[in-house]
Amino acid sequence: MAALICGSMAYDTIMIFPGYFKQHILPEQIHILSVSFLVPEMRRELGGCAGNIAYTLKMLGSEPLIMATVGQDFGPYAEFLDRQQIRRDYIQVQEGFTAQCFITTDLDDNQITAFHPGAMNGSHLNTVSVVREPIDIAIVSPDGKVGMQQHCQQLAAAKIPFIFDPGQGLPMFNGEELKAMLALASYVTVNDYEAEMLCTSTGLSLLEIAAQVQALIVTLGAQGAKIYTAGVCHLIPAVPAAEILDPTGCGDAFRAGLLHGLSRGWDWPHIGRLACLLGSLKVAQRGGQNHHFTERELAEKYQAAFAEPLPDLIFAA
């Protein structure tokens, strides 16, 4: 069951400022802003939407194929993928840096973020036509703008069903560009804030968007998710997390559940429940690729959360 994951690979550098930005940023002096924060705690995480999705999907027993462009500093990330037995056939190395995100967080959980796209801007140089094997399902997640547009076009032309996941890339596109990609997609997934942005940009309502695709999935954080399909809205309950440590990558874990369920032909309520459970497991760990589960653990947590057994053969090869 091969799933093609078009999206970003990135290094996330996360720094913790043991104070409050508001005590150092004076509103009346914002025009001459010059501040420096001492950050005694720092960690580097492996991230990017494609990497995060592939990590969880591999644990589920599916075969993720990442399509991404990375820089010459990708070595440590490549070694990690190899240890996870995640294939790198369609990850293309270019000159320069892999995408980098630098996040500084204060004690109020306010964040100052700087993002360098690096090699991600060359994502359009990687094409679906190079894939040498059958693909059951695909996803176009946040990446370089031209790459996202072309991958949607290429997947549709190849008649490969795919999820359009614009995510934080939404502001890059105008309404007509978004409508064009919606018209090509089989499924669309956004969070509730992105859903509002999508509707505003396109002038379409959620129901109008849902009518164009096989399913529209809207995640609601701690409230679960809504799945609009065939004129029905399935309400998917959230799964309380054992601990809330870091929301980074929760949406990507959720999307891994969507891909896995779709590739196995599950119905939407079961797909949504698995996806919500995976998001809950991720939020209890820091970073997008540090959570772990076994087949037994996942089955037990699914049974406890939904009072029914996990669908059979979830970990089938």
PDB file of C-alpha atoms in Angstrom:
ATOM      1  CA  MET A   1       0.000   0.000   0.000  1.00  0.00           C
ATOM      2  CA  ALA A   2       2.151   2.904  -1.247  1.00  0.00           C
ATOM      3  CA  ALA A   3       1.271   6.498  -0.390  1.00  0.00           C
ATOM      4  CA  LEU A   4       3.026   9.391  -2.133  1.00  0.00           C
ATOM      5  CA  ILE A   5       3.608  12.304   0.230  1.00  0.00           C
ATOM      6  CA  CYS A   6       4.415  15.574  -1.517  1.00  0.00           C
ATOM      7  CA  GLY A   7       5.522  18.198   0.978  1.00  0.00           C
ATOM      8  CA  SER A   8       8.262  19.820   2.988  1.00  0.00           C
ATOM      9  CA  MET A   9      11.178  18.372   4.923  1.00  0.00           C
ATOM     10  CA  ALA A  10      12.598  20.752   7.520  1.00  0.00           C
ATOM     11  CA  TYR A  11      14.747  21.173  10.587  1.00  0.00           C
ATOM     12  CA  ASP A  12      12.939  22.862  13.484  1.00  0.00           C
ATOM     13  CA  THR A  13      15.128  24.710  15.989  1.00  0.00           C
ATOM     14  CA  ILE A  14      13.053  25.420  19.098  1.00  0.00           C
ATOM     15  CA  MET A  15      14.301  27.826  21.759  1.00  0.00           C
ATOM     16  CA  ILE A  16      12.678  28.524  25.124  1.00  0.00           C
ATOM     17  CA  PHE A  17      12.954  32.056  26.546  1.00  0.00           C
ATOM     18  CA  PRO A  18      12.405  31.843  30.346  1.00  0.00           C
ATOM     19  CA  GLY A  19      10.653  35.191  30.464  1.00  0.00           C
ATOM     20  CA  TYR A  20       7.946  37.221  28.733  1.00  0.00           C
ATOM     21  CA  PHE A  21       8.250  39.001  25.387  1.00  0.00           C
ATOM     22  CA  LYS A  22       5.865  41.703  26.608  1.00  0.00           C
ATOM     23  CA  GLN A  23       8.427  42.797  29.184  1.00  0.00           C
ATOM     24  CA  HIS A  24      11.029  43.425  26.476  1.00  0.00           C
ATOM     25  CA  ILE A  25       8.996  44.713  23.550  1.00  0.00           C
ATOM     26  CA  LEU A  26       7.753  48.237  24.240  1.00  0.00           C
ATOM     27  CA  PRO A  27       4.784  49.213  22.028  1.00  0.00           C
ATOM     28  CA  GLU A  28       5.806  52.869  21.916  1.00  0.00           C
ATOM     29  CA  GLN A  29       9.276  51.884  20.659  1.00  0.00           C
ATOM     30  CA  ILE A  30       8.200  49.327  18.079  1.00  0.00           C
ATOM     31  CA  HIS A  31       9.476  51.532  15.240  1.00  0.00           C
ATOM     32  CA  ILE A  32      13.046  51.093  16.499  1.00  0.00           C
ATOM     33  CA  LEU A  33      12.750  47.492  17.672  1.00  0.00           C
ATOM     34  CA  SER A  34      16.027  45.883  18.667  1.00  0.00           C
ATOM     35  CA  VAL A  35      15.767  43.050  21.171  1.00  0.00           C
ATOM     36  CA  SER A  36      17.817  40.026  22.138  1.00  0.00           C
ATOM     37  CA  PHE A  37      16.628  37.029  24.139  1.00  0.00           C
ATOM     38  CA  LEU A  38      18.853  34.678  26.108  1.00  0.00           C
ATOM     39  CA  VAL A  39      17.567  31.136  25.446  1.00  0.00           C
ATOM     40  CA  PRO A  40      19.276  28.608  27.737  1.00  0.00           C
ATOM     41  CA  GLU A  41      17.043  25.784  26.481  1.00  0.00           C
ATOM     42  CA  MET A  42      17.216  24.777  22.820  1.00  0.00           C
ATOM     43  CA  ARG A  43      16.458  21.629  20.874  1.00  0.00           C
ATOM     44  CA  ARG A  44      16.526  20.630  17.228  1.00  0.00           C
ATOM     45  CA  GLU A  45      13.720  18.509  15.855  1.00  0.00           C
ATOM     46  CA  LEU A  46      13.184  16.805  12.530  1.00  0.00           C
ATOM     47  CA  GLY A  47      10.078  18.202  10.889  1.00  0.00           C
ATOM     48  CA  GLY A  48       8.351  19.318   7.747  1.00  0.00           C
ATOM     49  CA  CYS A  49       4.863  18.074   6.865  1.00  0.00           C
ATOM     50  CA  ALA A  50       6.051  15.275   4.559  1.00  0.00           C
ATOM     51  CA  GLY A  51       8.531  13.919   7.096  1.00  0.00           C
ATOM     52  CA  ASN A  52       6.015  14.032   9.938  1.00  0.00           C
ATOM     53  CA  ILE A  53       3.281  12.313   7.934  1.00  0.00           C
ATOM     54  CA  ALA A  54       5.653   9.614   6.679  1.00  0.00           C
ATOM     55  CA  TYR A  55       6.921   8.881  10.194  1.00  0.00           C
ATOM     56  CA  THR A  56       3.464   8.050  11.575  1.00  0.00           C
ATOM     57  CA  LEU A  57       2.336   6.311   8.391  1.00  0.00           C
ATOM     58  CA  LYS A  58       5.314   3.966   8.545  1.00  0.00           C
ATOM     59  CA  MET A  59       4.430   2.962  12.122  1.00  0.00           C
ATOM     60  CA  LEU A  60       0.949   2.044  10.866  1.00  0.00           C
ATOM     61  CA  GLY A  61       2.409  -0.435   8.402  1.00  0.00           C
ATOM     62  CA  SER A  62       1.850   1.559   5.217  1.00  0.00           C
ATOM     63  CA  GLU A  63       4.605   2.369   2.728  1.00  0.00           C
ATOM     64  CA  PRO A  64       5.212   6.134   2.630  1.00  0.00           C
ATOM     65  CA  LEU A  65       7.083   7.547  -0.360  1.00  0.00           C
ATOM     66  CA  ILE A  66       8.254  11.094   0.293  1.00  0.00           C
ATOM     67  CA  MET A  67       8.536  13.506  -2.628  1.00  0.00           C
ATOM     68  CA  ALA A  68      10.508  16.538  -1.448  1.00  0.00           C
ATOM     69  CA  THR A  69      13.515  18.721  -2.178  1.00  0.00           C
ATOM     70  CA  VAL A  70      16.187  19.151   0.494  1.00  0.00           C
ATOM     71  CA  GLY A  71      19.568  20.822   0.913  1.00  0.00           C
ATOM     72  CA  GLN A  72      23.108  19.562   1.303  1.00  0.00           C
ATOM     73  CA  ASP A  73      22.745  19.584   5.098  1.00  0.00           C
ATOM     74  CA  PHE A  74      20.177  16.746   4.925  1.00  0.00           C
ATOM     75  CA  GLY A  75      22.591  14.023   6.063  1.00  0.00           C
ATOM     76  CA  PRO A  76      21.411  13.617   9.697  1.00  0.00           C
ATOM     77  CA  TYR A  77      17.768  13.569   8.585  1.00  0.00           C
ATOM     78  CA  ALA A  78      18.553  10.979   5.888  1.00  0.00           C
ATOM     79  CA  GLU A  79      20.206   8.748   8.482  1.00  0.00           C
ATOM     80  CA  PHE A  80      17.103   8.982  10.679  1.00  0.00           C
ATOM     81  CA  LEU A  81      14.833   8.006   7.778  1.00  0.00           C
ATOM     82  CA  ASP A  82      17.053   5.037   7.035  1.00  0.00           C
ATOM     83  CA  ARG A  83      16.785   3.863  10.651  1.00  0.00           C
ATOM     84  CA  GLN A  84      12.994   4.089  10.368  1.00  0.00           C
ATOM     85  CA  GLN A  85      13.151   2.201   7.044  1.00  0.00           C
ATOM     86  CA  ILE A  86      11.421   5.085   5.288  1.00  0.00           C
ATOM     87  CA  ARG A  87      12.470   5.171   1.651  1.00  0.00           C
ATOM     88  CA  ARG A  88      14.223   8.205   0.143  1.00  0.00           C
ATOM     89  CA  ASP A  89      13.831   7.351  -3.562  1.00  0.00           C
ATOM     90  CA  TYR A  90      12.020  10.586  -4.401  1.00  0.00           C
ATOM     91  CA  ILE A  91      13.793  13.004  -2.071  1.00  0.00           C
ATOM     92  CA  GLN A  92      15.934  15.220  -4.265  1.00  0.00           C
ATOM     93  CA  VAL A  93      19.055  16.929  -2.856  1.00  0.00           C
ATOM     94  CA  GLN A  94      19.785  20.434  -4.146  1.00  0.00           C
ATOM     95  CA  GLU A  95      22.355  23.087  -3.352  1.00  0.00           C
ATOM     96  CA  GLY A  96      21.834  25.191  -0.254  1.00  0.00           C
ATOM     97  CA  PHE A  97      19.984  24.450   2.966  1.00  0.00           C
ATOM     98  CA  THR A  98      17.098  22.191   3.836  1.00  0.00           C
ATOM     99  CA  ALA A  99      14.106  24.270   4.963  1.00  0.00           C
ATOM    100  CA  GLN A 100      14.676  25.630   8.460  1.00  0.00           C
ATOM    101  CA  CYS A 101      12.248  26.905  11.089  1.00  0.00           C
ATOM    102  CA  PHE A 102      13.524  28.872  14.091  1.00  0.00           C
ATOM    103  CA  ILE A 103      10.988  29.234  16.893  1.00  0.00           C
ATOM    104  CA  THR A 104      11.445  31.170  20.137  1.00  0.00           C
ATOM    105  CA  THR A 105       8.736  30.619  22.752  1.00  0.00           C
ATOM    106  CA  ASP A 106       8.213  32.572  25.976  1.00  0.00           C
ATOM    107  CA  LEU A 107       6.520  31.508  29.215  1.00  0.00           C
ATOM    108  CA  ASP A 108       3.137  32.688  27.924  1.00  0.00           C
ATOM    109  CA  ASP A 109       3.533  30.360  24.921  1.00  0.00           C
ATOM    110  CA  ASN A 110       3.889  33.352  22.608  1.00  0.00           C
ATOM    111  CA  GLN A 111       6.113  32.568  19.659  1.00  0.00           C
ATOM    112  CA  ILE A 112       8.464  34.461  17.365  1.00  0.00           C
ATOM    113  CA  THR A 113       9.197  32.374  14.284  1.00  0.00           C
ATOM    114  CA  ALA A 114      11.544  32.766  11.343  1.00  0.00           C
ATOM    115  CA  PHE A 115      11.266  30.355   8.404  1.00  0.00           C
ATOM    116  CA  HIS A 116      13.831  29.827   5.660  1.00  0.00           C
ATOM    117  CA  PRO A 117      12.355  27.740   2.800  1.00  0.00           C
ATOM    118  CA  GLY A 118      15.719  26.831   1.314  1.00  0.00           C
ATOM    119  CA  ALA A 119      15.547  23.876  -1.069  1.00  0.00           C
ATOM    120  CA  MET A 120      11.773  23.662  -0.588  1.00  0.00           C
ATOM    121  CA  ASN A 121      11.447  26.423  -3.194  1.00  0.00           C
ATOM    122  CA  GLY A 122      12.669  23.931  -5.771  1.00  0.00           C
ATOM    123  CA  SER A 123       9.910  21.399  -5.083  1.00  0.00           C
ATOM    124  CA  HIS A 124       8.537  21.869  -8.614  1.00  0.00           C
ATOM    125  CA  LEU A 125      11.729  20.283  -9.969  1.00  0.00           C
ATOM    126  CA  ASN A 126      10.529  16.972  -8.508  1.00  0.00           C
ATOM    127  CA  THR A 127       7.745  15.483 -10.621  1.00  0.00           C
ATOM    128  CA  VAL A 128       5.217  12.704 -10.084  1.00  0.00           C
ATOM    129  CA  SER A 129       6.274  11.134 -13.382  1.00  0.00           C
ATOM    130  CA  VAL A 130       9.518   9.872 -11.807  1.00  0.00           C
ATOM    131  CA  VAL A 131       7.614   7.514  -9.486  1.00  0.00           C
ATOM    132  CA  ARG A 132       8.269   3.981 -10.698  1.00  0.00           C
ATOM    133  CA  GLU A 133       5.568   2.051  -8.849  1.00  0.00           C
ATOM    134  CA  PRO A 134       1.800   2.003  -8.354  1.00  0.00           C
ATOM    135  CA  ILE A 135       0.447   4.581  -5.906  1.00  0.00           C
ATOM    136  CA  ASP A 136      -2.788   3.943  -4.008  1.00  0.00           C
ATOM    137  CA  ILE A 137      -3.190   7.402  -2.473  1.00  0.00           C
ATOM    138  CA  ALA A 138      -1.270  10.683  -2.321  1.00  0.00           C
ATOM    139  CA  ILE A 139      -1.270  13.968  -0.452  1.00  0.00           C
ATOM    140  CA  VAL A 140      -0.125  17.453  -1.462  1.00  0.00           C
ATOM    141  CA  SER A 141       0.850  19.174   1.767  1.00  0.00           C
ATOM    142  CA  PRO A 142       2.569  22.556   2.352  1.00  0.00           C
ATOM    143  CA  ASP A 143       5.614  22.972   0.109  1.00  0.00           C
ATOM    144  CA  GLY A 144       6.918  25.432  -2.468  1.00  0.00           C
ATOM    145  CA  LYS A 145       4.037  27.233  -4.208  1.00  0.00           C
ATOM    146  CA  VAL A 146       4.753  26.114  -7.764  1.00  0.00           C
ATOM    147  CA  GLY A 147       5.503  22.604  -6.569  1.00  0.00           C
ATOM    148  CA  MET A 148       2.122  22.315  -4.845  1.00  0.00           C
ATOM    149  CA  GLN A 149       0.301  23.508  -7.958  1.00  0.00           C
ATOM    150  CA  GLN A 150       2.185  21.222 -10.317  1.00  0.00           C
ATOM    151  CA  HIS A 151       1.924  18.162  -8.069  1.00  0.00           C
ATOM    152  CA  CYS A 152      -1.860  18.619  -7.925  1.00  0.00           C
ATOM    153  CA  GLN A 153      -1.947  18.793 -11.715  1.00  0.00           C
ATOM    154  CA  GLN A 154       0.362  15.804 -12.157  1.00  0.00           C
ATOM    155  CA  LEU A 155      -1.530  13.572  -9.710  1.00  0.00           C
ATOM    156  CA  ALA A 156      -4.866  14.426 -11.315  1.00  0.00           C
ATOM    157  CA  ALA A 157      -3.449  13.716 -14.794  1.00  0.00           C
ATOM    158  CA  ALA A 158      -2.130  10.351 -13.567  1.00  0.00           C
ATOM    159  CA  LYS A 159      -5.568   9.591 -12.051  1.00  0.00           C
ATOM    160  CA  ILE A 160      -4.068   9.108  -8.593  1.00  0.00           C
ATOM    161  CA  PRO A 161      -6.538  10.070  -5.850  1.00  0.00           C
ATOM    162  CA  PHE A 162      -5.027  12.665  -3.526  1.00  0.00           C
ATOM    163  CA  ILE A 163      -5.683  14.835  -0.499  1.00  0.00           C
ATOM    164  CA  PHE A 164      -5.156  18.561  -0.942  1.00  0.00           C
ATOM    165  CA  ASP A 165      -3.737  19.843   2.358  1.00  0.00           C
ATOM    166  CA  PRO A 166      -2.863  23.530   1.899  1.00  0.00           C
ATOM    167  CA  GLY A 167      -2.146  24.142   5.610  1.00  0.00           C
ATOM    168  CA  GLN A 168       0.157  27.046   6.370  1.00  0.00           C
ATOM    169  CA  GLY A 169       0.725  27.426   2.631  1.00  0.00           C
ATOM    170  CA  LEU A 170      -2.778  28.866   2.158  1.00  0.00           C
ATOM    171  CA  PRO A 171      -1.707  32.543   2.156  1.00  0.00           C
ATOM    172  CA  MET A 172       0.521  31.904  -0.889  1.00  0.00           C
ATOM    173  CA  PHE A 173      -2.488  31.358  -3.140  1.00  0.00           C
ATOM    174  CA  ASN A 174      -5.249  33.635  -4.371  1.00  0.00           C
ATOM    175  CA  GLY A 175      -8.842  32.513  -4.698  1.00  0.00           C
ATOM    176  CA  GLU A 176      -8.620  31.376  -8.321  1.00  0.00           C
ATOM    177  CA  GLU A 177      -5.468  29.368  -7.674  1.00  0.00           C
ATOM    178  CA  LEU A 178      -7.131  27.625  -4.725  1.00  0.00           C
ATOM    179  CA  LYS A 179     -10.246  26.877  -6.791  1.00  0.00           C
ATOM    180  CA  ALA A 180      -8.070  25.306  -9.478  1.00  0.00           C
ATOM    181  CA  MET A 181      -6.439  22.947  -6.975  1.00  0.00           C
ATOM    182  CA  LEU A 182      -9.761  22.123  -5.322  1.00  0.00           C
ATOM    183  CA  ALA A 183     -11.115  21.119  -8.728  1.00  0.00           C
ATOM    184  CA  LEU A 184      -8.283  18.592  -9.112  1.00  0.00           C
ATOM    185  CA  ALA A 185      -8.344  17.089  -5.613  1.00  0.00           C
ATOM    186  CA  SER A 186     -10.181  13.976  -4.452  1.00  0.00           C
ATOM    187  CA  TYR A 187     -10.195  15.097  -0.796  1.00  0.00           C
ATOM    188  CA  VAL A 188      -9.434  18.299   1.108  1.00  0.00           C
ATOM    189  CA  THR A 189      -8.273  18.642   4.708  1.00  0.00           C
ATOM    190  CA  VAL A 190      -7.856  21.844   6.726  1.00  0.00           C
ATOM    191  CA  ASN A 191      -8.120  22.922  10.347  1.00  0.00           C
ATOM    192  CA  ASP A 192     -10.980  25.183  11.449  1.00  0.00           C
ATOM    193  CA  TYR A 193      -8.973  28.406  11.033  1.00  0.00           C
ATOM    194  CA  GLU A 194      -7.724  27.353   7.596  1.00  0.00           C
ATOM    195  CA  ALA A 195     -11.297  26.435   6.650  1.00  0.00           C
ATOM    196  CA  GLU A 196     -12.344  30.039   7.275  1.00  0.00           C
ATOM    197  CA  MET A 197      -9.394  31.294   5.225  1.00  0.00           C
ATOM    198  CA  LEU A 198     -10.237  28.895   2.392  1.00  0.00           C
ATOM    199  CA  CYS A 199     -13.857  30.041   2.310  1.00  0.00           C
ATOM    200  CA  THR A 200     -12.875  33.719   2.413  1.00  0.00           C
ATOM    201  CA  SER A 201     -10.297  33.354  -0.369  1.00  0.00           C
ATOM    202  CA  THR A 202     -12.488  31.327  -2.720  1.00  0.00           C
ATOM    203  CA  GLY A 203     -15.875  32.848  -1.903  1.00  0.00           C
ATOM    204  CA  LEU A 204     -17.203  29.319  -1.428  1.00  0.00           C
ATOM    205  CA  SER A 205     -18.957  27.922   1.627  1.00  0.00           C
ATOM    206  CA  LEU A 206     -17.792  24.730   3.321  1.00  0.00           C
ATOM    207  CA  LEU A 207     -20.746  22.874   1.839  1.00  0.00           C
ATOM    208  CA  GLU A 208     -19.920  24.164  -1.645  1.00  0.00           C
ATOM    209  CA  ILE A 209     -16.320  23.008  -1.243  1.00  0.00           C
ATOM    210  CA  ALA A 210     -17.474  19.644   0.100  1.00  0.00           C
ATOM    211  CA  ALA A 211     -19.719  19.182  -2.937  1.00  0.00           C
ATOM    212  CA  GLN A 212     -16.684  19.404  -5.240  1.00  0.00           C
ATOM    213  CA  VAL A 213     -14.697  16.605  -3.589  1.00  0.00           C
ATOM    214  CA  GLN A 214     -15.279  13.125  -2.216  1.00  0.00           C
ATOM    215  CA  ALA A 215     -14.704  14.400   1.310  1.00  0.00           C
ATOM    216  CA  LEU A 216     -13.821  17.599   3.146  1.00  0.00           C
ATOM    217  CA  ILE A 217     -12.138  17.013   6.504  1.00  0.00           C
ATOM    218  CA  VAL A 218     -12.011  19.884   9.022  1.00  0.00           C
ATOM    219  CA  THR A 219     -10.000  19.319  12.197  1.00  0.00           C
ATOM    220  CA  LEU A 220     -11.177  21.070  15.358  1.00  0.00           C
ATOM    221  CA  GLY A 221      -8.289  20.513  17.759  1.00  0.00           C
ATOM    222  CA  ALA A 222      -9.536  19.379  21.159  1.00  0.00           C
ATOM    223  CA  GLN A 223     -13.082  19.167  19.741  1.00  0.00           C
ATOM    224  CA  GLY A 224     -12.246  16.421  17.241  1.00  0.00           C
ATOM    225  CA  ALA A 225     -13.105  16.759  13.554  1.00  0.00           C
ATOM    226  CA  LYS A 226     -15.907  17.049  11.021  1.00  0.00           C
ATOM    227  CA  ILE A 227     -15.940  15.039   7.811  1.00  0.00           C
ATOM    228  CA  TYR A 228     -18.289  16.237   5.066  1.00  0.00           C
ATOM    229  CA  THR A 229     -18.989  13.565   2.466  1.00  0.00           C
ATOM    230  CA  ALA A 230     -21.901  12.576   0.203  1.00  0.00           C
ATOM    231  CA  GLY A 231     -24.150  15.198   1.798  1.00  0.00           C
ATOM    232  CA  VAL A 232     -23.452  13.939   5.331  1.00  0.00           C
ATOM    233  CA  CYS A 233     -21.362  15.493   8.099  1.00  0.00           C
ATOM    234  CA  HIS A 234     -19.690  12.921  10.349  1.00  0.00           C
ATOM    235  CA  LEU A 235     -18.779  14.295  13.789  1.00  0.00           C
ATOM    236  CA  ILE A 236     -15.581  12.618  14.991  1.00  0.00           C
ATOM    237  CA  PRO A 237     -14.943  12.887  18.739  1.00  0.00           C
ATOM    238  CA  ALA A 238     -11.579  13.942  20.068  1.00  0.00           C
ATOM    239  CA  VAL A 239      -9.439  11.567  22.112  1.00  0.00           C
ATOM    240  CA  PRO A 240      -8.193  13.111  25.383  1.00  0.00           C
ATOM    241  CA  ALA A 241      -4.404  13.144  25.448  1.00  0.00           C
ATOM    242  CA  ALA A 242      -2.442  11.576  28.289  1.00  0.00           C
ATOM    243  CA  GLU A 243      -0.480  14.835  28.418  1.00  0.00           C
ATOM    244  CA  ILE A 244      -0.418  17.985  26.323  1.00  0.00           C
ATOM    245  CA  LEU A 245       3.214  18.785  25.617  1.00  0.00           C
ATOM    246  CA  ASP A 246       3.537  20.007  22.035  1.00  0.00           C
ATOM    247  CA  PRO A 247       0.954  20.462  19.243  1.00  0.00           C
ATOM    248  CA  THR A 248       3.676  20.516  16.566  1.00  0.00           C
ATOM    249  CA  GLY A 249       2.942  17.779  14.047  1.00  0.00           C
ATOM    250  CA  CYS A 250      -0.459  16.765  15.448  1.00  0.00           C
ATOM    251  CA  GLY A 251      -2.157  17.649  12.175  1.00  0.00           C
ATOM    252  CA  ASP A 252       0.417  15.605  10.290  1.00  0.00           C
ATOM    253  CA  ALA A 253      -0.196  12.542  12.482  1.00  0.00           C
ATOM    254  CA  PHE A 254      -3.928  13.024  11.823  1.00  0.00           C
ATOM    255  CA  ARG A 255      -3.277  13.079   8.072  1.00  0.00           C
ATOM    256  CA  ALA A 256      -1.300   9.859   8.307  1.00  0.00           C
ATOM    257  CA  GLY A 257      -4.461   8.287   9.705  1.00  0.00           C
ATOM    258  CA  LEU A 258      -6.467   9.611   6.758  1.00  0.00           C
ATOM    259  CA  LEU A 259      -4.028   8.162   4.239  1.00  0.00           C
ATOM    260  CA  HIS A 260      -3.871   4.812   5.987  1.00  0.00           C
ATOM    261  CA  GLY A 261      -7.624   4.426   6.254  1.00  0.00           C
ATOM    262  CA  LEU A 262      -8.248   5.530   2.683  1.00  0.00           C
ATOM    263  CA  SER A 263      -5.685   3.102   1.301  1.00  0.00           C
ATOM    264  CA  ARG A 264      -7.520   0.278   3.048  1.00  0.00           C
ATOM    265  CA  GLY A 265     -11.000   1.310   2.014  1.00  0.00           C
ATOM    266  CA  TRP A 266     -12.357   2.045   5.493  1.00  0.00           C
ATOM    267  CA  ASP A 267     -15.511   4.077   6.011  1.00  0.00           C
ATOM    268  CA  TRP A 268     -15.163   7.695   7.091  1.00  0.00           C
ATOM    269  CA  PRO A 269     -16.132   7.303  10.770  1.00  0.00           C
ATOM    270  CA  HIS A 270     -13.373   4.719  11.282  1.00  0.00           C
ATOM    271  CA  ILE A 271     -10.849   6.772   9.296  1.00  0.00           C
ATOM    272  CA  GLY A 272     -11.652   9.846  11.378  1.00  0.00           C
ATOM    273  CA  ARG A 273     -11.406   7.994  14.681  1.00  0.00           C
ATOM    274  CA  LEU A 274      -7.985   6.586  13.855  1.00  0.00           C
ATOM    275  CA  ALA A 275      -6.808  10.024  12.726  1.00  0.00           C
ATOM    276  CA  CYS A 276      -7.996  11.704  15.942  1.00  0.00           C
ATOM    277  CA  LEU A 277      -6.354   9.008  18.065  1.00  0.00           C
ATOM    278  CA  LEU A 278      -3.029   9.516  16.286  1.00  0.00           C
ATOM    279  CA  GLY A 279      -3.189  13.271  16.872  1.00  0.00           C
ATOM    280  CA  SER A 280      -3.797  12.606  20.562  1.00  0.00           C
ATOM    281  CA  LEU A 281      -0.796  10.292  20.798  1.00  0.00           C
ATOM    282  CA  LYS A 282       1.441  12.857  19.097  1.00  0.00           C
ATOM    283  CA  VAL A 283       0.500  15.807  21.339  1.00  0.00           C
ATOM    284  CA  ALA A 284       1.847  13.928  24.360  1.00  0.00           C
ATOM    285  CA  GLN A 285       5.386  14.032  22.904  1.00  0.00           C
ATOM    286  CA  ARG A 286       7.617  16.916  21.876  1.00  0.00           C
ATOM    287  CA  GLY A 287       8.444  17.311  18.200  1.00  0.00           C
ATOM    288  CA  GLY A 288       6.761  15.783  15.181  1.00  0.00           C
ATOM    289  CA  GLN A 289       8.688  12.500  15.069  1.00  0.00           C
ATOM    290  CA  ASN A 290       9.252  11.318  18.646  1.00  0.00           C
ATOM    291  CA  HIS A 291       5.996   9.486  19.435  1.00  0.00           C
ATOM    292  CA  HIS A 292       5.892   5.696  19.377  1.00  0.00           C
ATOM    293  CA  PHE A 293       3.269   2.989  19.573  1.00  0.00           C
ATOM    294  CA  THR A 294       3.002  -0.737  19.001  1.00  0.00           C
ATOM    295  CA  GLU A 295       0.135  -2.554  17.316  1.00  0.00           C
ATOM    296  CA  ARG A 296      -1.144  -3.719  20.695  1.00  0.00           C
ATOM    297  CA  GLU A 297      -0.897  -0.266  22.290  1.00  0.00           C
ATOM    298  CA  LEU A 298      -2.769   1.358  19.422  1.00  0.00           C
ATOM    299  CA  ALA A 299      -5.489  -1.294  19.508  1.00  0.00           C
ATOM    300  CA  GLU A 300      -5.934  -0.889  23.264  1.00  0.00           C
ATOM    301  CA  LYS A 301      -6.132   2.896  23.057  1.00  0.00           C
ATOM    302  CA  TYR A 302      -8.623   2.722  20.184  1.00  0.00           C
ATOM    303  CA  GLN A 303     -10.824   0.306  22.134  1.00  0.00           C
ATOM    304  CA  ALA A 304     -10.671   2.517  25.230  1.00  0.00           C
ATOM    305  CA  ALA A 305     -11.469   5.679  23.287  1.00  0.00           C
ATOM    306  CA  PHE A 306     -14.299   4.429  21.074  1.00  0.00           C
ATOM    307  CA  ALA A 307     -15.596   1.283  22.820  1.00  0.00           C
ATOM    308  CA  GLU A 308     -15.061  -0.781  19.684  1.00  0.00           C
ATOM    309  CA  PRO A 309     -12.129  -2.732  18.241  1.00  0.00           C
ATOM    310  CA  LEU A 310      -9.672  -1.234  15.802  1.00  0.00           C
ATOM    311  CA  PRO A 311     -10.495  -2.369  12.239  1.00  0.00           C
ATOM    312  CA  ASP A 312      -8.695  -5.547  11.250  1.00  0.00           C
ATOM    313  CA  LEU A 313      -5.430  -5.720   9.350  1.00  0.00           C
ATOM    314  CA  ILE A 314      -4.326  -2.198  10.204  1.00  0.00           C
ATOM    315  CA  PHE A 315      -0.731  -3.352  10.370  1.00  0.00           C
ATOM    316  CA  ALA A 316      -0.915  -5.665   7.367  1.00  0.00           C
ATOM    317  CA  ALA A 317       2.027  -5.422   4.982  1.00  0.00           C
TER     318      ALA A 317
END
